[in-house]
CSV table of C-alpha atoms in Angstrom, one decimal:
chain,number,residue,atom,x,y,z
A,1,MET,CA,0.0,0.0,0.0
A,2,LYS,CA,1.1,3.6,-0.7
A,3,LYS,CA,0.2,4.6,2.9
A,4,TYR,CA,-0.9,2.9,6.1
A,5,LYS,CA,-4.5,2.7,7.0
A,6,ILE,CA,-5.4,3.9,10.5
A,7,LEU,CA,-7.7,1.3,12.0
A,8,PHE,CA,-9.8,2.2,15.0
A,9,LEU,CA,-11.8,-0.9,15.7
A,10,PHE,CA,-12.8,-0.7,19.4
A,11,LEU,CA,-10.1,1.8,20.2
A,12,THR,CA,-12.3,4.7,19.0
A,13,GLY,CA,-14.4,4.2,22.1
A,14,ILE,CA,-11.8,3.1,24.6
A,15,LEU,CA,-9.0,5.4,23.8
A,16,THR,CA,-10.5,8.8,22.8
A,17,ILE,CA,-9.6,10.2,26.2
A,18,ASN,CA,-7.8,13.3,27.1
A,19,SER,CA,-5.1,13.9,29.7
A,20,CYS,CA,-7.5,14.3,32.6
A,21,ASN,CA,-10.0,11.5,32.1
A,22,THR,CA,-9.8,8.2,33.9
A,23,ASN,CA,-8.6,5.3,31.7
A,24,ASP,CA,-10.5,2.5,33.3
A,25,LEU,CA,-9.1,-0.6,31.7
A,26,GLU,CA,-9.9,-3.0,34.5
A,27,LEU,CA,-13.4,-3.9,33.3
A,28,SER,CA,-15.1,-6.8,34.9
A,29,ASP,CA,-18.2,-7.1,32.6
A,30,PRO,CA,-17.5,-10.2,30.4
A,31,ASN,CA,-19.4,-8.6,27.6
A,32,GLN,CA,-17.0,-5.7,27.5
A,33,ILE,CA,-13.7,-5.6,25.6
A,34,THR,CA,-10.6,-5.7,27.8
A,35,PRO,CA,-6.9,-6.1,27.0
A,36,GLU,CA,-7.1,-9.7,28.2
A,37,THR,CA,-9.9,-10.5,25.8
A,38,TYR,CA,-8.8,-8.3,22.9
A,39,PHE,CA,-5.1,-8.9,22.4
A,40,ALA,CA,-5.2,-12.3,20.8
A,41,ASN,CA,-3.4,-12.1,17.5
A,42,GLU,CA,-1.2,-9.9,15.3
A,43,THR,CA,-4.1,-8.1,13.6
A,44,GLN,CA,-5.5,-6.9,16.9
A,45,VAL,CA,-2.1,-5.7,18.2
A,46,GLN,CA,-1.4,-3.9,14.9
A,47,ALA,CA,-4.8,-2.2,15.1
A,48,ALA,CA,-3.9,-0.8,18.5
A,49,VAL,CA,-0.6,0.4,17.2
A,50,ASN,CA,-2.2,2.0,14.1
A,51,ALA,CA,-4.6,3.9,16.4
A,52,ALA,CA,-1.6,5.6,18.0
A,53,TYR,CA,-0.6,7.1,14.6
A,54,ALA,CA,-3.9,8.7,14.1
A,55,ASN,CA,-3.6,11.5,16.5
A,56,LEU,CA,-0.9,13.2,14.4
A,57,GLN,CA,-3.4,13.7,11.6
A,58,PRO,CA,-6.3,15.8,13.1
A,59,SER,CA,-6.7,19.5,12.6
A,60,ALA,CA,-5.2,20.2,16.1
A,61,LEU,CA,-1.9,19.0,14.8
A,62,TYR,CA,-0.7,18.4,11.2
A,63,GLY,CA,-4.2,18.5,9.7
A,64,ARG,CA,-4.3,22.3,10.2
A,65,LEU,CA,-3.1,24.1,13.3
A,66,MET,CA,0.5,22.9,13.4
A,67,TRP,CA,1.1,25.0,10.3
A,68,PHE,CA,-0.5,28.2,11.5
A,69,MET,CA,1.0,28.1,15.0
A,70,ASN,CA,4.6,27.5,13.9
A,71,ASP,CA,4.7,29.5,10.7
A,72,ASN,CA,2.9,32.5,12.3
A,73,MET,CA,5.0,32.5,15.5
A,74,SER,CA,8.2,32.3,13.4
A,75,GLN,CA,7.0,35.2,11.2
A,76,GLU,CA,7.6,33.1,8.1
A,77,ALA,CA,4.0,33.9,7.3
A,78,VAL,CA,1.8,37.0,7.2
A,79,ASN,CA,-2.0,37.4,6.7
A,80,GLY,CA,-2.6,36.7,3.0
A,81,GLY,CA,-6.0,38.4,3.3
A,82,GLY,CA,-8.0,35.5,4.5
A,83,MET,CA,-6.5,34.6,7.9
A,84,GLU,CA,-9.1,34.4,10.6
A,85,PRO,CA,-8.5,36.3,13.9
A,86,ASN,CA,-8.2,33.0,15.8
A,87,LYS,CA,-5.1,32.2,13.7
A,88,GLU,CA,-3.7,35.8,13.9
A,89,VAL,CA,-3.2,35.4,17.6
A,90,PHE,CA,-0.2,33.3,16.8
A,91,LEU,CA,1.3,36.1,14.6
A,92,ASN,CA,1.1,38.7,17.4
A,93,PHE,CA,1.4,36.4,20.4
A,94,THR,CA,-1.9,37.4,22.0
A,95,PHE,CA,-3.1,33.8,22.8
A,96,ASN,CA,-3.8,32.9,26.4
A,97,ALA,CA,-4.7,29.8,28.5
A,98,THR,CA,-8.3,29.8,27.2
A,99,ASN,CA,-7.2,29.4,23.6
A,100,GLY,CA,-9.2,26.5,22.1
A,101,PHE,CA,-6.5,25.6,19.5
A,102,ILE,CA,-3.9,25.2,22.3
A,103,ARG,CA,-6.3,23.1,24.2
A,104,ASP,CA,-6.9,20.9,21.2
A,105,TYR,CA,-3.2,20.6,20.6
A,106,TRP,CA,-2.6,19.4,24.2
A,107,ASP,CA,-5.5,17.0,23.9
A,108,ALA,CA,-4.4,15.5,20.6
A,109,CYS,CA,-1.0,14.8,22.0
A,110,TYR,CA,-2.2,13.2,25.2
A,111,ARG,CA,-4.8,11.1,23.3
A,112,GLY,CA,-1.9,9.9,21.2
A,113,ILE,CA,0.1,9.1,24.3
A,114,ASN,CA,-2.8,7.2,25.8
A,115,LYS,CA,-3.1,5.1,22.7
A,116,ALA,CA,0.7,4.4,22.6
A,117,ASN,CA,0.5,3.6,26.3
A,118,PHE,CA,-2.3,1.1,25.7
A,119,VAL,CA,0.1,-1.0,23.7
A,120,ILE,CA,3.2,-0.4,25.9
A,121,GLY,CA,1.4,-0.9,29.2
A,122,ASN,CA,-0.2,-4.1,28.1
A,123,ALA,CA,3.1,-5.7,27.0
A,124,PRO,CA,2.7,-8.7,29.5
A,125,ILE,CA,-0.6,-9.6,27.8
A,126,ILE,CA,0.8,-9.2,24.3
A,127,ASP,CA,3.9,-11.2,25.3
A,128,ALA,CA,1.6,-14.0,26.2
A,129,ILE,CA,0.3,-14.3,22.7
A,130,ALA,CA,1.6,-17.5,21.2
A,131,GLU,CA,4.6,-17.3,18.9
A,132,THR,CA,2.5,-18.9,16.1
A,133,GLU,CA,0.1,-16.0,16.3
A,134,LEU,CA,2.6,-13.2,16.8
A,135,SER,CA,6.4,-13.6,16.6
A,136,THR,CA,8.6,-12.1,19.3
A,137,ALA,CA,10.4,-9.9,16.6
A,138,THR,CA,7.0,-8.5,15.5
A,139,LYS,CA,6.0,-7.8,19.1
A,140,LEU,CA,9.2,-5.9,19.7
A,141,LYS,CA,8.6,-3.9,16.5
A,142,PHE,CA,5.1,-3.0,17.6
A,143,TYR,CA,6.4,-1.9,21.0
A,144,ALA,CA,9.0,0.2,19.3
A,145,GLU,CA,6.4,1.8,17.1
A,146,ALA,CA,4.4,2.7,20.1
A,147,ARG,CA,7.4,4.1,21.9
A,148,PHE,CA,8.5,6.1,18.9
A,149,LEU,CA,5.0,7.6,18.7
A,150,ARG,CA,4.9,8.3,22.4
A,151,ALA,CA,8.2,10.1,22.0
A,152,GLN,CA,6.8,12.1,19.1
A,153,TYR,CA,3.8,13.3,21.1
A,154,TYR,CA,5.9,14.1,24.2
A,155,TRP,CA,8.3,16.1,22.0
A,156,LEU,CA,5.4,18.2,20.6
A,157,LEU,CA,4.3,18.8,24.2
A,158,VAL,CA,7.7,19.5,25.8
A,159,THR,CA,8.8,21.9,23.1
A,160,LYS,CA,5.7,24.0,23.4
A,161,PHE,CA,4.8,23.7,27.1
A,162,GLY,CA,8.0,22.8,28.9
A,163,ASN,CA,6.9,20.9,32.1
A,164,VAL,CA,4.0,18.6,31.5
A,165,PRO,CA,2.4,15.5,33.1
A,166,LEU,CA,4.4,12.4,32.4
A,167,ARG,CA,2.4,9.2,31.8
A,168,ASN,CA,4.4,6.1,31.0
A,169,GLY,CA,1.7,3.4,30.5
A,170,ASP,CA,1.5,2.3,34.2
A,171,PHE,CA,-2.3,1.8,34.4
A,172,SER,CA,-2.1,1.4,38.2
A,173,GLN,CA,-1.6,5.1,38.5
A,174,PRO,CA,-4.4,7.7,38.1
A,175,GLU,CA,-4.7,9.6,34.8
A,176,GLY,CA,-4.7,13.0,36.6
A,177,LYS,CA,-1.0,13.2,36.8
A,178,ALA,CA,0.9,16.1,38.2
A,179,ILE,CA,3.3,18.2,36.2
A,180,SER,CA,6.8,16.7,35.7
A,181,PRO,CA,10.0,18.6,35.0
A,182,LYS,CA,10.9,19.0,31.4
A,183,ALA,CA,14.1,17.1,32.1
A,184,ASP,CA,12.1,14.0,33.0
A,185,ILE,CA,10.0,14.2,29.9
A,186,VAL,CA,13.1,14.5,27.7
A,187,ALA,CA,14.7,11.6,29.5
A,188,GLN,CA,11.6,9.5,28.7
A,189,ILE,CA,11.7,10.6,25.0
A,190,ILE,CA,15.4,9.6,24.8
A,191,GLU,CA,14.7,6.2,26.4
A,192,ASP,CA,11.8,5.6,24.0
A,193,LEU,CA,13.8,6.5,20.9
A,194,GLU,CA,16.8,4.5,22.0
A,195,TYR,CA,14.5,1.5,22.2
A,196,ALA,CA,12.9,2.3,18.9
A,197,SER,CA,16.3,2.7,17.2
A,198,ILE,CA,17.0,-0.9,18.1
A,199,TYR,CA,13.8,-2.7,17.3
A,200,LEU,CA,12.2,-0.7,14.4
A,201,LEU,CA,12.7,-2.0,10.9
A,202,PRO,CA,14.8,-0.2,8.2
A,203,LYS,CA,12.8,1.9,5.8
A,204,ALA,CA,13.4,-0.5,3.0
A,205,SER,CA,11.7,-3.3,5.0
A,206,GLU,CA,8.8,-1.4,6.3
A,207,ASP,CA,5.5,-0.2,4.9
A,208,ALA,CA,5.4,3.5,3.8
A,209,GLY,CA,4.2,5.7,6.6
A,210,ARG,CA,5.2,3.5,9.6
A,211,ALA,CA,8.0,4.5,12.0
A,212,THR,CA,11.4,3.1,10.9
A,213,LYS,CA,14.8,2.6,12.4
A,214,GLY,CA,16.2,5.6,10.4
A,215,ALA,CA,13.3,7.8,11.7
A,216,ALA,CA,14.1,6.9,15.3
A,217,GLN,CA,17.8,7.5,14.8
A,218,ALA,CA,17.1,10.9,13.2
A,219,PHE,CA,14.6,11.9,15.9
A,220,LEU,CA,16.9,10.8,18.7
A,221,GLY,CA,19.7,12.8,17.1
A,222,LYS,CA,17.5,15.9,17.0
A,223,VAL,CA,16.5,15.5,20.7
A,224,LEU,CA,20.2,15.1,21.6
A,225,LEU,CA,21.1,18.2,19.5
A,226,TYR,CA,18.5,20.2,21.4
A,227,GLU,CA,20.1,19.0,24.6
A,228,LYS,CA,23.5,20.2,23.3
A,229,ARG,CA,24.8,16.6,23.4
A,230,TYR,CA,26.4,17.1,20.0
A,231,GLY,CA,28.7,14.1,19.9
A,232,ASP,CA,25.9,11.7,20.9
A,233,ALA,CA,23.6,13.3,18.4
A,234,LEU,CA,26.2,12.8,15.6
A,235,THR,CA,26.5,9.2,16.6
A,236,SER,CA,22.8,8.7,16.2
A,237,PHE,CA,22.6,10.5,12.9
A,238,GLU,CA,25.6,8.6,11.5
A,239,LYS,CA,23.8,5.3,12.1
A,240,MET,CA,21.2,6.2,9.4
A,241,SER,CA,21.5,4.5,6.1
A,242,GLY,CA,19.5,4.4,2.8
A,243,TYR,CA,18.7,8.2,2.7
A,244,ASP,CA,19.8,10.9,0.3
A,245,LEU,CA,18.6,14.2,-1.1
A,246,GLU,CA,15.9,14.2,-3.8
A,247,ALA,CA,17.4,15.4,-7.1
A,248,ASN,CA,14.4,17.7,-7.4
A,249,PHE,CA,13.8,19.8,-4.2
A,250,LEU,CA,10.0,20.2,-5.0
A,251,ASP,CA,9.5,16.5,-5.1
A,252,ASN,CA,9.5,16.5,-1.3
A,253,PHE,CA,6.2,18.4,-1.4
A,254,LEU,CA,4.2,16.7,-4.2
A,255,GLU,CA,1.7,14.0,-3.5
A,256,GLU,CA,3.0,11.6,-6.2
A,257,THR,CA,6.6,11.6,-5.0
A,258,GLU,CA,6.1,11.5,-1.2
A,259,ASN,CA,7.8,8.9,1.0
A,260,GLY,CA,10.9,9.2,-1.3
A,261,ILE,CA,14.6,8.8,-0.6
A,262,GLU,CA,14.7,12.1,1.4
A,263,SER,CA,11.7,11.3,3.5
A,264,VAL,CA,12.7,10.3,7.1
A,265,TRP,CA,9.4,10.8,8.9
A,266,GLU,CA,6.2,12.2,7.5
A,267,VAL,CA,2.5,12.2,8.6
A,268,GLN,CA,0.4,10.4,6.1
A,269,TYR,CA,-2.7,11.7,4.3
A,270,ASP,CA,-4.7,9.8,1.8
A,271,LEU,CA,-7.9,11.1,0.3
A,272,THR,CA,-8.9,7.6,-1.0
A,273,LEU,CA,-9.5,6.5,2.7
A,274,GLY,CA,-12.3,9.0,3.1
A,275,THR,CA,-12.6,12.6,4.3
A,276,ASN,CA,-16.1,12.9,5.6
A,277,ASN,CA,-15.0,13.5,9.1
A,278,LYS,CA,-12.4,16.2,8.3
A,279,TRP,CA,-14.2,18.9,10.4
A,280,GLY,CA,-14.8,16.7,13.3
A,281,THR,CA,-11.3,15.8,14.4
A,282,ASP,CA,-9.9,18.7,16.4
A,283,GLY,CA,-8.0,16.4,18.7
A,284,THR,CA,-9.3,13.0,18.3
A,285,GLY,CA,-7.5,11.6,15.3
A,286,GLN,CA,-8.6,9.8,12.2
A,287,ASN,CA,-8.4,12.4,9.5
A,288,HIS,CA,-7.1,11.5,6.1
A,289,ALA,CA,-7.0,15.0,4.7
A,290,THR,CA,-5.1,18.1,5.6
A,291,PHE,CA,-6.3,21.7,5.2
A,292,ARG,CA,-2.8,23.0,4.4
A,293,GLY,CA,-3.5,23.5,0.7
A,294,GLN,CA,-6.8,25.4,1.1
A,295,ASP,CA,-5.7,27.4,4.1
A,296,TYR,CA,-2.5,28.6,2.4
A,297,GLY,CA,-3.8,28.7,-1.2
A,298,ALA,CA,-3.3,32.0,-3.0
A,299,LEU,CA,-6.4,31.3,-5.1
A,300,ASP,CA,-8.5,30.0,-2.3
A,301,TRP,CA,-8.7,31.0,1.4
A,302,PHE,CA,-5.2,32.5,1.4
A,303,GLY,CA,-5.1,32.6,5.1
A,304,SER,CA,-1.3,32.6,5.1
A,305,ALA,CA,1.2,34.2,2.7
A,306,PRO,CA,5.0,34.1,2.9
A,307,SER,CA,6.5,37.1,4.7
A,308,ASP,CA,8.8,39.7,3.2
A,309,ASP,CA,11.5,38.6,5.6
A,310,LEU,CA,11.4,35.0,4.5
A,311,VAL,CA,11.3,35.7,0.8
A,312,ASN,CA,14.1,38.2,1.0
A,313,SER,CA,16.3,35.7,2.9
A,314,PHE,CA,16.9,33.7,-0.3
A,315,GLU,CA,20.2,34.5,-2.1
A,316,ALA,CA,20.3,35.3,-5.8
A,317,GLY,CA,20.4,32.2,-7.8
A,318,ASP,CA,19.0,29.9,-5.1
A,319,LYS,CA,16.6,27.6,-7.0
A,320,ARG,CA,14.6,27.0,-3.8
A,321,LEU,CA,13.1,30.5,-4.1
A,322,ASN,CA,10.8,29.4,-7.0
A,323,ASP,CA,10.3,26.0,-5.6
A,324,THR,CA,9.0,27.4,-2.3
A,325,PHE,CA,6.9,30.3,-3.6
A,326,TYR,CA,4.6,31.2,-6.5
A,327,PHE,CA,5.0,34.6,-8.2
A,328,ALA,CA,3.1,36.4,-10.9
A,329,GLY,CA,3.9,34.7,-14.3
A,330,ASP,CA,4.3,31.2,-12.9
A,331,SER,CA,2.3,28.5,-14.5
A,332,TYR,CA,0.1,26.1,-12.7
A,333,ASN,CA,-2.7,23.5,-13.3
A,334,ASN,CA,-0.4,21.2,-15.3
A,335,GLY,CA,1.0,24.3,-17.1
A,336,THR,CA,-2.4,25.4,-18.5
A,337,SER,CA,-2.9,28.5,-16.3
A,338,THR,CA,-0.7,31.4,-15.2
A,339,PHE,CA,-0.7,33.3,-12.0
A,340,GLU,CA,-1.5,37.0,-12.3
A,341,ALA,CA,-0.2,39.8,-10.1
A,342,ALA,CA,-3.7,40.3,-8.8
A,343,ASP,CA,-3.7,36.8,-7.4
A,344,PHE,CA,-1.1,37.9,-4.8
A,345,PRO,CA,-2.1,40.8,-2.6
A,346,VAL,CA,1.3,40.5,-0.8
A,347,GLY,CA,3.3,39.8,-4.0
A,348,ARG,CA,3.6,36.0,-3.8
A,349,GLY,CA,2.1,32.8,-2.5
A,350,TRP,CA,3.2,29.4,-1.2
A,351,ARG,CA,4.2,26.7,-3.6
A,352,LYS,CA,5.3,24.1,-1.1
A,353,TYR,CA,2.5,21.7,-0.1
A,354,GLN,CA,0.1,23.2,-2.7
A,355,ASN,CA,-1.9,21.2,-5.2
A,356,TYR,CA,-1.9,24.0,-7.9
A,357,TYR,CA,0.7,22.2,-9.8
A,358,LYS,CA,-1.9,19.7,-11.0
A,359,GLN,CA,-5.3,21.4,-10.5
A,360,PRO,CA,-6.9,24.9,-10.9
A,361,SER,CA,-7.8,25.3,-7.2
A,362,GLU,CA,-7.6,23.8,-3.8
A,363,VAL,CA,-10.7,21.9,-2.6
A,364,GLN,CA,-10.3,21.8,1.2
A,365,GLU,CA,-9.0,18.3,1.2
A,366,SER,CA,-5.3,17.8,0.5
A,367,GLY,CA,-3.7,14.4,0.5
A,368,ILE,CA,-0.1,15.8,0.5
A,369,ASN,CA,1.8,14.4,3.5
A,370,ALA,CA,3.3,16.6,6.1
A,371,LYS,CA,7.1,16.2,6.3
A,372,VAL,CA,8.3,16.1,9.9
A,373,ILE,CA,11.9,15.2,9.2
A,374,ARG,CA,13.6,14.9,5.9
A,375,TYR,CA,17.3,14.1,5.2
A,376,ALA,CA,18.2,17.7,4.3
A,377,ASP,CA,17.2,18.7,7.9
A,378,VAL,CA,19.4,15.8,9.2
A,379,LEU,CA,22.4,17.0,7.2
A,380,LEU,CA,22.0,20.5,8.6
A,381,MET,CA,21.6,19.2,12.1
A,382,MET,CA,24.8,17.1,11.6
A,383,ALA,CA,26.6,20.2,10.4
A,384,GLU,CA,25.5,22.0,13.5
A,385,CYS,CA,26.9,19.2,15.7
A,386,ALA,CA,30.1,18.9,13.6
A,387,ASN,CA,30.7,22.6,14.0
A,388,GLU,CA,30.6,22.2,17.7
A,389,VAL,CA,32.7,19.1,18.3
A,390,ARG,CA,34.5,18.2,15.2
A,391,THR,CA,35.7,20.5,12.4
A,392,GLN,CA,34.4,23.4,10.5
A,393,SER,CA,35.5,21.7,7.3
A,394,GLU,CA,33.2,18.7,8.0
A,395,ALA,CA,30.3,21.0,8.8
A,396,ILE,CA,30.8,23.1,5.6
A,397,GLY,CA,30.8,19.9,3.5
A,398,LEU,CA,27.4,18.9,5.0
A,399,ILE,CA,25.9,22.3,4.4
A,400,ASN,CA,27.3,22.4,0.8
A,401,ARG,CA,25.5,19.1,0.0
A,402,VAL,CA,22.2,20.9,0.7
A,403,ARG,CA,23.3,24.1,-1.2
A,404,ALA,CA,24.5,22.2,-4.2
A,405,ARG,CA,21.1,20.6,-4.7
A,406,ALA,CA,19.7,24.2,-4.7
A,407,GLY,CA,22.1,25.2,-7.5
A,408,ALA,CA,25.2,26.4,-5.6
A,409,THR,CA,28.5,26.1,-7.4
A,410,ALA,CA,32.1,26.9,-6.6
A,411,GLY,CA,32.6,30.6,-7.4
A,412,GLY,CA,29.1,31.0,-8.8
A,413,VAL,CA,26.5,33.7,-8.3
A,414,PHE,CA,25.0,31.3,-5.7
A,415,PRO,CA,28.2,29.9,-4.3
A,416,LEU,CA,29.2,26.9,-2.2
A,417,LEU,CA,30.6,27.9,1.1
A,418,SER,CA,34.3,28.5,1.5
A,419,THR,CA,36.2,25.9,3.6
A,420,THR,CA,38.0,28.7,5.4
A,421,LEU,CA,34.9,29.9,7.4
A,422,SER,CA,35.3,30.3,11.2
A,423,LYS,CA,33.2,28.4,13.7
A,424,ALA,CA,31.0,31.5,14.2
A,425,GLN,CA,30.6,32.0,10.5
A,426,VAL,CA,29.7,28.4,10.0
A,427,PHE,CA,27.0,28.7,12.6
A,428,GLU,CA,25.6,31.8,10.9
A,429,ALA,CA,25.6,29.8,7.6
A,430,ILE,CA,23.6,27.0,9.3
A,431,VAL,CA,21.1,29.6,10.7
A,432,GLN,CA,20.6,30.9,7.1
A,433,GLU,CA,20.5,27.5,5.5
A,434,ARG,CA,17.9,26.1,7.8
A,435,LYS,CA,15.7,29.2,7.3
A,436,VAL,CA,15.5,28.8,3.5
A,437,GLU,CA,15.8,25.1,3.1
A,438,LEU,CA,13.1,24.4,5.7
A,439,ALA,CA,10.9,27.4,5.1
A,440,GLY,CA,7.3,26.7,6.1
A,441,GLU,CA,8.2,23.3,7.6
A,442,GLN,CA,7.4,24.1,11.3
A,443,VAL,CA,11.0,24.2,12.5
A,444,ARG,CA,12.0,27.8,12.5
A,445,PHE,CA,10.3,28.9,15.7
A,446,ASP,CA,11.8,26.0,17.7
A,447,ASP,CA,15.2,26.9,16.2
A,448,LEU,CA,14.9,30.5,17.3
A,449,ILE,CA,14.0,29.4,20.8
A,450,ARG,CA,16.8,26.8,21.2
A,451,TRP,CA,19.4,29.3,19.7
A,452,ASP,CA,18.2,32.0,22.2
A,453,ARG,CA,17.5,34.3,19.2
A,454,ALA,CA,13.7,34.6,19.5
A,455,ALA,CA,13.7,37.8,21.6
A,456,THR,CA,15.9,39.6,19.0
A,457,PHE,CA,14.4,38.3,15.8
A,458,LEU,CA,10.8,38.6,17.0
A,459,ALA,CA,11.2,42.1,18.6
A,460,GLY,CA,8.2,44.2,17.7
A,461,THR,CA,5.8,41.3,17.0
A,462,GLY,CA,4.3,41.0,20.4
A,463,PHE,CA,6.7,38.3,21.5
A,464,GLN,CA,7.6,38.6,25.2
A,465,ALA,CA,10.8,37.1,26.4
A,466,GLY,CA,10.3,34.9,29.4
A,467,LYS,CA,6.7,34.2,28.4
A,468,ASN,CA,6.1,33.3,24.7
A,469,GLU,CA,8.9,30.7,24.5
A,470,LEU,CA,6.1,28.4,25.7
A,471,PHE,CA,2.3,28.0,25.3
A,472,PRO,CA,0.2,28.4,28.4
A,473,ILE,CA,-1.1,25.2,30.0
A,474,PRO,CA,-4.8,25.1,29.0
A,475,ASP,CA,-7.3,26.3,31.5
A,476,ALA,CA,-9.3,23.2,30.8
A,477,GLU,CA,-6.4,21.0,32.1
A,478,ILE,CA,-6.0,23.1,35.3
A,479,SER,CA,-9.8,23.1,36.0
A,480,SER,CA,-10.3,19.3,35.4
A,481,ASN,CA,-7.0,17.7,36.6
A,482,PRO,CA,-6.9,17.9,40.5
A,483,ASN,CA,-3.1,17.4,40.4
A,484,VAL,CA,-2.4,20.4,38.1
A,485,THR,CA,-3.1,23.9,39.6
A,486,SER,CA,-2.7,27.5,38.6
A,487,ALA,CA,0.7,27.4,40.4
A,488,ASP,CA,1.9,25.1,37.6
A,489,GLN,CA,1.0,27.6,34.9
A,490,ASN,CA,3.8,28.8,32.6
A,491,PRO,CA,5.3,32.2,33.4
A,492,GLY,CA,3.4,35.2,32.2
A,493,TYR,CA,0.0,33.5,31.8
């Protein structure tokens, strides 16, 4: 299959719970489904694992809000003319603890964690399944998928909220967990990804869309980089195999060429699986369409347009400029139509993730996958690590691999980097390269935060240092979880 199918089965009922509900799995009614009666074969265990993937898809995460939140806060985007006020709050940092999108983001992550924990926490029952029904190797792979996904959801939480409740699949403990320090969450993420790095399958041996060994190694390296454990991060990155850059940069963002050689980890969308519930999945999962095309489409809602700062960051001769944005005079709809200046109130529109290359307009549903990690990102993270603990020459070589794909040549108008750059100059080159290579891919804001550059770059936008590095803990969590109080709220909220 081109993409995995998310199967809910009974999990829709049992596992659509948020962070403050009670997860009562010790059911005594023999007519009810329990882990003891459900986990009997490979199909059932895989269905439980599949359900844990689903919560990356809804509108609260990659289906819609992930794009607006990150692109707006990073100032990569501006209002294209159709941005709603409830999205603009992320442009000017006026959101607060009552924000419904932030609540849905929190809920989507914890629902995903609950589903992953349902597999992890019931390992003794799954282990008891006969080898003839489910091999040990496959059991370990399923646990690794669940732990990879749990790490993904915790990463989305810890990078946006800092300290959050830690739930590790121990069903003997109440769901209303207290806030845990960020360091404890990160430690759990690292532990889960180390496990996943061992037991997941290589990309070449796994179905498209499922977590792989390379994805776990890349994700682990990213976490270690954020922790400034540069040598350990490099070790994890260098274990990856079977990845390379696409010859054509834009192939990363077209539906027909997704899951390619550059793809390390991406959230899957497939319109053939049905989109009837696209408006009903704020945080609950099971959405096979993303709104990214319609929301950002210059000919459609045009809620988001590329900012002047972002567009002006591209160097002359950088081919990524025209692969990232549409301008007046560009063709679309299989080359049969041409964009006019009047189509762009701000002078340009997004090309990445848009369906205009093959159709005259967006139609709400888009089946283009969301790239979470691609190999160009890995190369630039490796360069950042090498610049810290190895040599500038090695770091420059990694950056130049990415630039060469974009058209850079030695001594050209758009040049490859000189091998004589200092450590500080290499770092600035990495900052620049990540900005243009990964434009509109939801990494810039987190980069600004971890580099301690947000206050400077975002000056005048409404960003407040010491506050807006994090989201507020949702009021709904504080009011419903007896172990989380207003004293746990993030500073400034």
